[in-house]
């Protein structure tokens, strides 16, 4: 059976619902248990929401991945928005420029096994997260 | 088109308002529910509010914040809130994520929730 993959363009709040339900479907197919499926879907929801709030539009890619000896899920949230000026600050619990709780990025990092963020001011932001079964 | 006609029913039963979220919550629907509940509190003289989240399989920070806000505003209007039926996987995720349901009481299911809200309201009146 081939690995599942889905691309979800993010442009309004319905796309956030679509992204998290795709996360649920693919993580279940990967073999994750219910708690991990919930962790993954919540992480996807946060990343998709950041796209909508800060970059207005972007794309979420969700796919099953295989690495040596392990199988899991990879989520890439990509946008060409304003980028993040101070990444250390953005990764701090409680820091927000959008009137939120500032919990999204640090919380997402805690829910997943791997977390990478590449951002450039004026160019955009790409967050890649992975979790292994 | 998804949208305008979507609504989550809020029922008045005895002294309580009860709402059961049976669909995937998107932002506008959550905010609409908040408005509806506050309007219902004003027009009835409900003493307690039960929000049934049994059917919800994912919560995120936005929806959690709306739920907390509903409970806060209801409290200001003299109405106590009990959240019922939260799936264990969601409770675990919320804690790890760092989201808190501050100010909201929870119960395992609707029946336990009704017992709890009756008790809370009774104690309030004493
Ligand atoms: N895709 C993005 N583009 C530009 N800036 C971003 C992006 N994602 C996050 N940020 C910046 O990083 C900060 C922290 O993001 P995080 O998701 O942790 O918290 P928040 O969105 O402010 O609040 P919450 O997610 O709790 O509602 C944001 O306030 C914003 O300044
Ligand atoms: Mg955020």
mmCIF file of C-alpha atoms and ligand atoms in Angstrom:
data_model
loop_
_atom_site.group_PDB
_atom_site.id
_atom_site.type_symbol
_atom_site.label_atom_id
_atom_site.label_comp_id
_atom_site.label_asym_id
_atom_site.label_seq_id
_atom_site.Cartn_x
_atom_site.Cartn_y
_atom_site.Cartn_z
ATOM 1 C CA UNK A 1 0.000 0.000 0.000
ATOM 2 C CA UNK A 2 1.414 3.397 -0.920
ATOM 3 C CA UNK A 3 1.958 6.128 1.616
ATOM 4 C CA UNK A 4 -0.851 8.657 2.013
ATOM 5 C CA UNK A 5 -0.275 12.269 1.281
ATOM 6 C CA UNK A 6 -2.494 15.336 1.323
ATOM 7 C CA UNK A 7 -2.049 18.958 0.391
ATOM 8 C CA UNK A 8 -4.421 21.434 2.009
ATOM 9 C CA UNK A 9 -4.359 25.052 0.851
ATOM 10 C CA UNK A 10 -5.121 27.344 3.805
ATOM 11 C CA UNK A 11 -7.176 30.424 3.034
ATOM 12 C CA UNK A 12 -10.085 30.402 5.490
ATOM 13 C CA UNK A 13 -11.246 28.818 8.729
ATOM 14 C CA UNK A 14 -12.914 25.865 6.977
ATOM 15 C CA UNK A 15 -9.483 24.847 5.704
ATOM 16 C CA UNK A 16 -8.311 24.551 9.307
ATOM 17 C CA UNK A 17 -11.091 22.014 9.926
ATOM 18 C CA UNK A 18 -10.117 20.218 6.684
ATOM 19 C CA UNK A 19 -6.442 20.151 7.703
ATOM 20 C CA UNK A 20 -7.120 18.699 11.106
ATOM 21 C CA UNK A 21 -9.467 16.056 9.791
ATOM 22 C CA UNK A 22 -6.884 15.067 7.151
ATOM 23 C CA UNK A 23 -4.412 14.826 10.029
ATOM 24 C CA UNK A 24 -6.761 12.496 11.842
ATOM 25 C CA UNK A 25 -7.246 10.265 8.785
ATOM 26 C CA UNK A 26 -3.580 10.022 7.823
ATOM 27 C CA UNK A 27 -2.297 9.564 11.387
ATOM 28 C CA UNK A 28 -4.792 6.770 11.924
ATOM 29 C CA UNK A 29 -3.671 5.125 8.683
ATOM 30 C CA UNK A 30 -0.036 5.443 9.851
ATOM 31 C CA UNK A 31 -0.936 3.316 12.856
ATOM 32 C CA UNK A 32 -0.966 5.975 15.584
ATOM 33 C CA UNK A 33 -3.181 5.395 18.610
ATOM 34 C CA UNK A 34 -6.024 7.699 19.528
ATOM 35 C CA UNK A 35 -4.023 9.980 21.823
ATOM 36 C CA UNK A 36 -1.293 10.493 19.207
ATOM 37 C CA UNK A 37 -3.915 11.118 16.520
ATOM 38 C CA UNK A 38 -5.341 13.844 18.750
ATOM 39 C CA UNK A 39 -1.879 15.329 19.455
ATOM 40 C CA UNK A 40 -1.086 15.406 15.730
ATOM 41 C CA UNK A 41 -4.434 16.931 14.720
ATOM 42 C CA UNK A 42 -4.135 19.604 17.382
ATOM 43 C CA UNK A 43 -0.610 20.464 16.195
ATOM 44 C CA UNK A 44 -1.873 20.723 12.598
ATOM 45 C CA UNK A 45 -4.724 22.959 13.702
ATOM 46 C CA UNK A 46 -2.292 25.340 15.421
ATOM 47 C CA UNK A 47 0.072 25.534 12.446
ATOM 48 C CA UNK A 48 -2.798 26.082 10.013
ATOM 49 C CA UNK A 49 -4.211 28.784 12.245
ATOM 50 C CA UNK A 50 -0.878 30.597 12.426
ATOM 51 C CA UNK A 51 -0.824 30.627 8.619
ATOM 52 C CA UNK A 52 -4.295 32.137 8.496
ATOM 53 C CA UNK A 53 -3.658 34.711 11.240
ATOM 54 C CA UNK A 54 -0.151 35.860 10.325
ATOM 55 C CA UNK A 55 0.369 35.027 6.644
ATOM 56 C CA UNK A 56 -3.314 34.972 5.514
ATOM 57 C CA UNK A 57 -2.672 32.136 3.052
ATOM 58 C CA UNK A 58 -0.358 29.180 2.798
ATOM 59 C CA UNK A 59 -0.289 25.421 2.473
ATOM 60 C CA UNK A 60 -0.255 22.445 4.809
ATOM 61 C CA UNK A 61 1.281 19.207 3.520
ATOM 62 C CA UNK A 62 0.629 16.034 5.482
ATOM 63 C CA UNK A 63 2.304 12.778 4.575
ATOM 64 C CA UNK A 64 3.247 9.366 5.826
ATOM 65 C CA UNK A 65 7.039 9.053 5.996
ATOM 66 C CA UNK A 66 9.517 6.247 6.410
ATOM 67 C CA UNK A 67 12.964 6.675 7.896
ATOM 68 C CA UNK A 68 15.475 3.999 8.802
ATOM 69 C CA UNK A 69 13.646 1.668 11.103
ATOM 70 C CA UNK A 70 10.707 3.959 11.712
ATOM 71 C CA UNK A 71 7.431 5.010 10.272
ATOM 72 C CA UNK A 72 5.491 8.137 10.989
ATOM 73 C CA UNK A 73 3.878 11.345 9.843
ATOM 74 C CA UNK A 74 5.339 14.599 8.596
ATOM 75 C CA UNK A 75 3.493 17.894 8.487
ATOM 76 C CA UNK A 76 4.865 20.893 6.646
ATOM 77 C CA UNK A 77 3.131 24.253 7.109
ATOM 78 C CA UNK A 78 4.424 26.707 4.554
ATOM 79 C CA UNK A 79 3.605 30.327 3.858
ATOM 80 C CA UNK A 80 5.013 33.353 2.108
ATOM 81 C CA UNK A 81 3.853 35.763 4.777
ATOM 82 C CA UNK A 82 5.789 38.296 6.870
ATOM 83 C CA UNK A 83 8.135 35.796 8.536
ATOM 84 C CA UNK A 84 9.024 35.842 12.215
ATOM 85 C CA UNK A 85 11.263 38.667 13.428
ATOM 86 C CA UNK A 86 12.364 37.127 16.701
ATOM 87 C CA UNK A 87 12.203 33.350 16.563
ATOM 88 C CA UNK A 88 13.439 32.759 20.126
ATOM 89 C CA UNK A 89 10.697 34.982 21.425
ATOM 90 C CA UNK A 90 8.089 33.321 19.179
ATOM 91 C CA UNK A 91 9.033 29.934 20.639
ATOM 92 C CA UNK A 92 8.543 31.174 24.196
ATOM 93 C CA UNK A 93 5.372 30.149 25.991
ATOM 94 C CA UNK A 94 3.132 33.157 26.359
ATOM 95 C CA UNK A 95 4.647 35.333 23.640
ATOM 96 C CA UNK A 96 2.141 36.582 21.076
ATOM 97 C CA UNK A 97 1.910 39.362 18.524
ATOM 98 C CA UNK A 98 -1.555 38.265 17.459
ATOM 99 C CA UNK A 99 -3.534 38.574 20.678
ATOM 100 C CA UNK A 100 -3.442 34.827 21.263
ATOM 101 C CA UNK A 101 -2.081 32.955 24.241
ATOM 102 C CA UNK A 102 1.303 32.472 22.602
ATOM 103 C CA UNK A 103 0.925 28.765 23.199
ATOM 104 C CA UNK A 104 0.719 27.569 19.603
ATOM 105 C CA UNK A 105 4.363 27.016 18.619
ATOM 106 C CA UNK A 106 5.799 25.854 21.960
ATOM 107 C CA UNK A 107 2.710 23.677 22.516
ATOM 108 C CA UNK A 108 2.996 22.156 19.037
ATOM 109 C CA UNK A 109 6.647 21.368 19.701
ATOM 110 C CA UNK A 110 5.688 19.527 22.878
ATOM 111 C CA UNK A 111 3.044 17.454 21.083
ATOM 112 C CA UNK A 112 5.371 16.262 18.302
ATOM 113 C CA UNK A 113 8.703 14.373 18.243
ATOM 114 C CA UNK A 114 10.546 16.660 15.835
ATOM 115 C CA UNK A 115 10.086 20.357 15.185
ATOM 116 C CA UNK A 116 11.936 22.564 12.719
ATOM 117 C CA UNK A 117 11.186 26.112 11.733
ATOM 118 C CA UNK A 118 12.735 28.139 8.937
ATOM 119 C CA UNK A 119 11.688 31.753 8.625
ATOM 120 C CA UNK A 120 12.899 34.907 6.925
ATOM 121 C CA UNK A 121 11.412 38.348 7.422
ATOM 122 C CA UNK A 122 9.500 39.387 4.328
ATOM 123 C CA UNK A 123 9.789 35.940 2.778
ATOM 124 C CA UNK A 124 7.778 33.549 4.854
ATOM 125 C CA UNK A 125 7.785 30.716 7.315
ATOM 126 C CA UNK A 126 8.012 26.948 7.009
ATOM 127 C CA UNK A 127 7.352 24.770 10.025
ATOM 128 C CA UNK A 128 8.086 21.049 9.715
ATOM 129 C CA UNK A 129 6.991 18.622 12.412
ATOM 130 C CA UNK A 130 7.220 14.854 12.614
ATOM 131 C CA UNK A 131 6.018 12.138 14.879
ATOM 132 C CA UNK A 132 7.041 8.481 14.854
ATOM 133 C CA UNK A 133 4.720 5.590 15.575
ATOM 134 C CA UNK B 1 -21.595 26.604 0.598
ATOM 135 C CA UNK B 2 -20.990 25.937 4.255
ATOM 136 C CA UNK B 3 -22.112 28.678 6.491
ATOM 137 C CA UNK B 4 -24.877 30.920 7.578
ATOM 138 C CA UNK B 5 -27.613 28.393 8.384
ATOM 139 C CA UNK B 6 -25.313 26.249 10.518
ATOM 140 C CA UNK B 7 -26.184 26.502 14.179
ATOM 141 C CA UNK B 8 -25.682 24.426 17.280
ATOM 142 C CA UNK B 9 -28.948 24.114 19.194
ATOM 143 C CA UNK B 10 -29.102 25.364 22.765
ATOM 144 C CA UNK B 11 -31.983 23.781 24.713
ATOM 145 C CA UNK B 12 -33.597 24.924 27.931
ATOM 146 C CA UNK B 13 -34.543 22.044 30.191
ATOM 147 C CA UNK B 14 -35.813 22.998 33.629
ATOM 148 C CA UNK B 15 -33.346 25.415 35.161
ATOM 149 C CA UNK B 16 -30.578 24.516 32.750
ATOM 150 C CA UNK B 17 -29.343 25.238 29.287
ATOM 151 C CA UNK B 18 -27.920 22.246 27.474
ATOM 152 C CA UNK B 19 -25.967 22.255 24.257
ATOM 153 C CA UNK B 20 -24.367 19.327 22.531
ATOM 154 C CA UNK B 21 -21.674 19.948 19.933
ATOM 155 C CA UNK B 22 -22.167 17.304 17.255
ATOM 156 C CA UNK B 23 -20.310 18.805 14.319
ATOM 157 C CA UNK B 24 -16.733 19.808 13.541
ATOM 158 C CA UNK B 25 -16.390 23.216 15.138
ATOM 159 C CA UNK B 26 -14.977 25.924 12.976
ATOM 160 C CA UNK B 27 -14.322 29.383 14.335
ATOM 161 C CA UNK B 28 -17.491 31.129 13.272
ATOM 162 C CA UNK B 29 -19.640 28.287 14.542
ATOM 163 C CA UNK B 30 -17.889 28.447 17.913
ATOM 164 C CA UNK B 31 -18.354 32.215 18.128
ATOM 165 C CA UNK B 32 -21.997 31.823 17.050
ATOM 166 C CA UNK B 33 -22.527 29.330 19.845
ATOM 167 C CA UNK B 34 -21.028 31.791 22.297
ATOM 168 C CA UNK B 35 -23.484 34.503 21.176
ATOM 169 C CA UNK B 36 -26.458 32.125 21.236
ATOM 170 C CA UNK B 37 -25.688 30.881 24.724
ATOM 171 C CA UNK B 38 -25.303 34.382 26.121
ATOM 172 C CA UNK B 39 -28.561 35.472 24.459
ATOM 173 C CA UNK B 40 -30.366 32.404 25.851
ATOM 174 C CA UNK B 41 -29.020 33.114 29.331
ATOM 175 C CA UNK B 42 -30.420 36.595 29.115
ATOM 176 C CA UNK B 43 -33.864 35.630 27.840
ATOM 177 C CA UNK B 44 -34.437 32.614 30.089
ATOM 178 C CA UNK B 45 -33.485 32.581 33.719
ATOM 179 C CA UNK B 46 -31.314 29.553 33.482
ATOM 180 C CA UNK B 47 -29.114 28.804 36.463
ATOM 181 C CA UNK B 48 -26.713 26.368 34.904
ATOM 182 C CA UNK B 49 -25.159 25.522 31.549
ATOM 183 C CA UNK B 50 -24.035 22.140 30.290
ATOM 184 C CA UNK B 51 -21.840 21.868 27.216
ATOM 185 C CA UNK B 52 -21.580 18.337 25.856
ATOM 186 C CA UNK B 53 -18.341 17.778 23.941
ATOM 187 C CA UNK B 54 -18.604 13.991 23.626
ATOM 188 C CA UNK B 55 -18.569 14.163 19.827
ATOM 189 C CA UNK B 56 -15.548 16.479 19.591
ATOM 190 C CA UNK B 57 -12.416 14.607 18.541
ATOM 191 C CA UNK B 58 -9.957 17.509 18.309
ATOM 192 C CA UNK B 59 -9.733 20.774 20.221
ATOM 193 C CA UNK B 60 -7.280 23.525 19.464
ATOM 194 C CA UNK B 61 -6.298 26.706 21.276
ATOM 195 C CA UNK B 62 -8.962 28.828 19.586
ATOM 196 C CA UNK B 63 -11.893 26.552 20.401
ATOM 197 C CA UNK B 64 -10.589 25.990 23.929
ATOM 198 C CA UNK B 65 -10.389 29.724 24.420
ATOM 199 C CA UNK B 66 -13.983 30.157 23.233
ATOM 200 C CA UNK B 67 -15.194 27.481 25.672
ATOM 201 C CA UNK B 68 -13.345 29.147 28.547
ATOM 202 C CA UNK B 69 -14.782 32.511 27.543
ATOM 203 C CA UNK B 70 -18.338 31.157 27.388
ATOM 204 C CA UNK B 71 -17.939 29.829 30.938
ATOM 205 C CA UNK B 72 -16.465 33.135 32.146
ATOM 206 C CA UNK B 73 -19.244 35.244 30.661
ATOM 207 C CA UNK B 74 -21.927 32.838 31.850
ATOM 208 C CA UNK B 75 -20.425 33.080 35.331
ATOM 209 C CA UNK B 76 -20.618 36.879 35.235
ATOM 210 C CA UNK B 77 -24.299 36.481 34.377
ATOM 211 C CA UNK B 78 -24.762 34.160 37.360
ATOM 212 C CA UNK B 79 -24.724 30.891 35.437
ATOM 213 C CA UNK B 80 -22.361 28.026 36.242
ATOM 214 C CA UNK B 81 -20.927 25.871 33.452
ATOM 215 C CA UNK B 82 -20.159 22.162 33.377
ATOM 216 C CA UNK B 83 -18.381 20.606 30.407
ATOM 217 C CA UNK B 84 -19.310 16.973 29.885
ATOM 218 C CA UNK B 85 -17.949 14.043 27.916
ATOM 219 C CA UNK B 86 -14.465 15.237 27.059
ATOM 220 C CA UNK B 87 -12.549 12.361 25.488
ATOM 221 C CA UNK B 88 -9.477 11.299 27.499
ATOM 222 C CA UNK B 89 -7.232 11.783 24.446
ATOM 223 C CA UNK B 90 -8.310 15.421 24.281
ATOM 224 C CA UNK B 91 -7.785 15.979 27.995
ATOM 225 C CA UNK B 92 -4.242 14.559 27.700
ATOM 226 C CA UNK B 93 -3.466 16.687 24.640
ATOM 227 C CA UNK B 94 -4.756 19.871 26.286
ATOM 228 C CA UNK B 95 -2.540 19.378 29.319
ATOM 229 C CA UNK B 96 0.584 18.607 27.265
ATOM 230 C CA UNK B 97 -0.105 21.486 24.933
ATOM 231 C CA UNK B 98 -0.424 23.841 27.880
ATOM 232 C CA UNK B 99 -4.055 24.838 27.420
ATOM 233 C CA UNK B 100 -6.145 25.077 30.537
ATOM 234 C CA UNK B 101 -9.860 24.976 31.010
ATOM 235 C CA UNK B 102 -9.667 27.530 33.788
ATOM 236 C CA UNK B 103 -12.931 28.121 35.562
ATOM 237 C CA UNK B 104 -14.779 25.230 33.957
ATOM 238 C CA UNK B 105 -16.002 22.241 35.905
ATOM 239 C CA UNK B 106 -16.079 18.943 34.063
ATOM 240 C CA UNK B 107 -18.022 15.708 34.354
ATOM 241 C CA UNK B 108 -17.711 12.321 32.704
ATOM 242 C CA UNK B 109 -21.074 12.299 30.946
ATOM 243 C CA UNK B 110 -24.372 14.115 30.671
ATOM 244 C CA UNK B 111 -25.925 12.288 33.613
ATOM 245 C CA UNK B 112 -23.010 13.071 35.942
ATOM 246 C CA UNK B 113 -22.955 16.603 34.557
ATOM 247 C CA UNK B 114 -26.606 17.142 35.462
ATOM 248 C CA UNK B 115 -25.986 15.858 38.991
ATOM 249 C CA UNK B 116 -23.001 18.183 39.325
ATOM 250 C CA UNK B 117 -24.733 21.275 38.000
ATOM 251 C CA UNK B 118 -27.757 20.659 40.250
ATOM 252 C CA UNK B 119 -25.438 20.387 43.222
ATOM 253 C CA UNK B 120 -23.512 23.534 42.281
ATOM 254 C CA UNK B 121 -26.689 25.542 41.778
ATOM 255 C CA UNK B 122 -28.171 24.240 45.046
ATOM 256 C CA UNK B 123 -25.042 25.245 46.965
ATOM 257 C CA UNK B 124 -25.070 28.672 45.304
ATOM 258 C CA UNK B 125 -28.597 29.300 46.540
ATOM 259 C CA UNK B 126 -27.882 28.358 50.122
HETATM 260 N N1 LIG C 1 3.355 31.591 10.072
HETATM 261 C C1 LIG C 1 3.767 32.663 10.774
HETATM 262 N N2 LIG C 1 4.119 33.810 10.139
HETATM 263 C C2 LIG C 1 4.525 34.898 10.842
HETATM 264 N N3 LIG C 1 4.607 34.945 12.178
HETATM 265 C C3 LIG C 1 4.247 33.841 12.871
HETATM 266 C C4 LIG C 1 3.809 32.642 12.213
HETATM 267 N N4 LIG C 1 3.548 31.710 13.166
HETATM 268 C C5 LIG C 1 3.806 32.300 14.348
HETATM 269 N N5 LIG C 1 4.224 33.583 14.187
HETATM 270 C C6 LIG C 1 4.666 34.517 15.255
HETATM 271 O O1 LIG C 1 5.033 33.759 16.391
HETATM 272 C C7 LIG C 1 4.274 34.162 17.541
HETATM 273 C C8 LIG C 1 3.988 32.956 18.393
HETATM 274 O O2 LIG C 1 3.102 32.051 17.715
HETATM 275 P P1 LIG C 1 2.217 31.045 18.568
HETATM 276 O O3 LIG C 1 1.399 30.242 17.645
HETATM 277 O O4 LIG C 1 3.125 30.345 19.517
HETATM 278 O O5 LIG C 1 1.300 31.998 19.445
HETATM 279 P P2 LIG C 1 0.072 32.923 18.962
HETATM 280 O O6 LIG C 1 -0.362 32.543 17.599
HETATM 281 O O7 LIG C 1 0.479 34.339 19.181
HETATM 282 O O8 LIG C 1 -1.041 32.560 20.032
HETATM 283 P P3 LIG C 1 -1.903 31.189 20.087
HETATM 284 O O9 LIG C 1 -1.342 30.251 19.077
HETATM 285 O O10 LIG C 1 -1.740 30.702 21.491
HETATM 286 O O11 LIG C 1 -3.274 31.629 19.775
HETATM 287 C C9 LIG C 1 3.038 34.829 16.967
HETATM 288 O O12 LIG C 1 2.490 35.769 17.862
HETATM 289 C C10 LIG C 1 3.597 35.476 15.695
HETATM 290 O O13 LIG C 1 4.220 36.701 16.008
HETATM 291 MG MG1 LIG C 2 -0.750 30.497 17.097
#
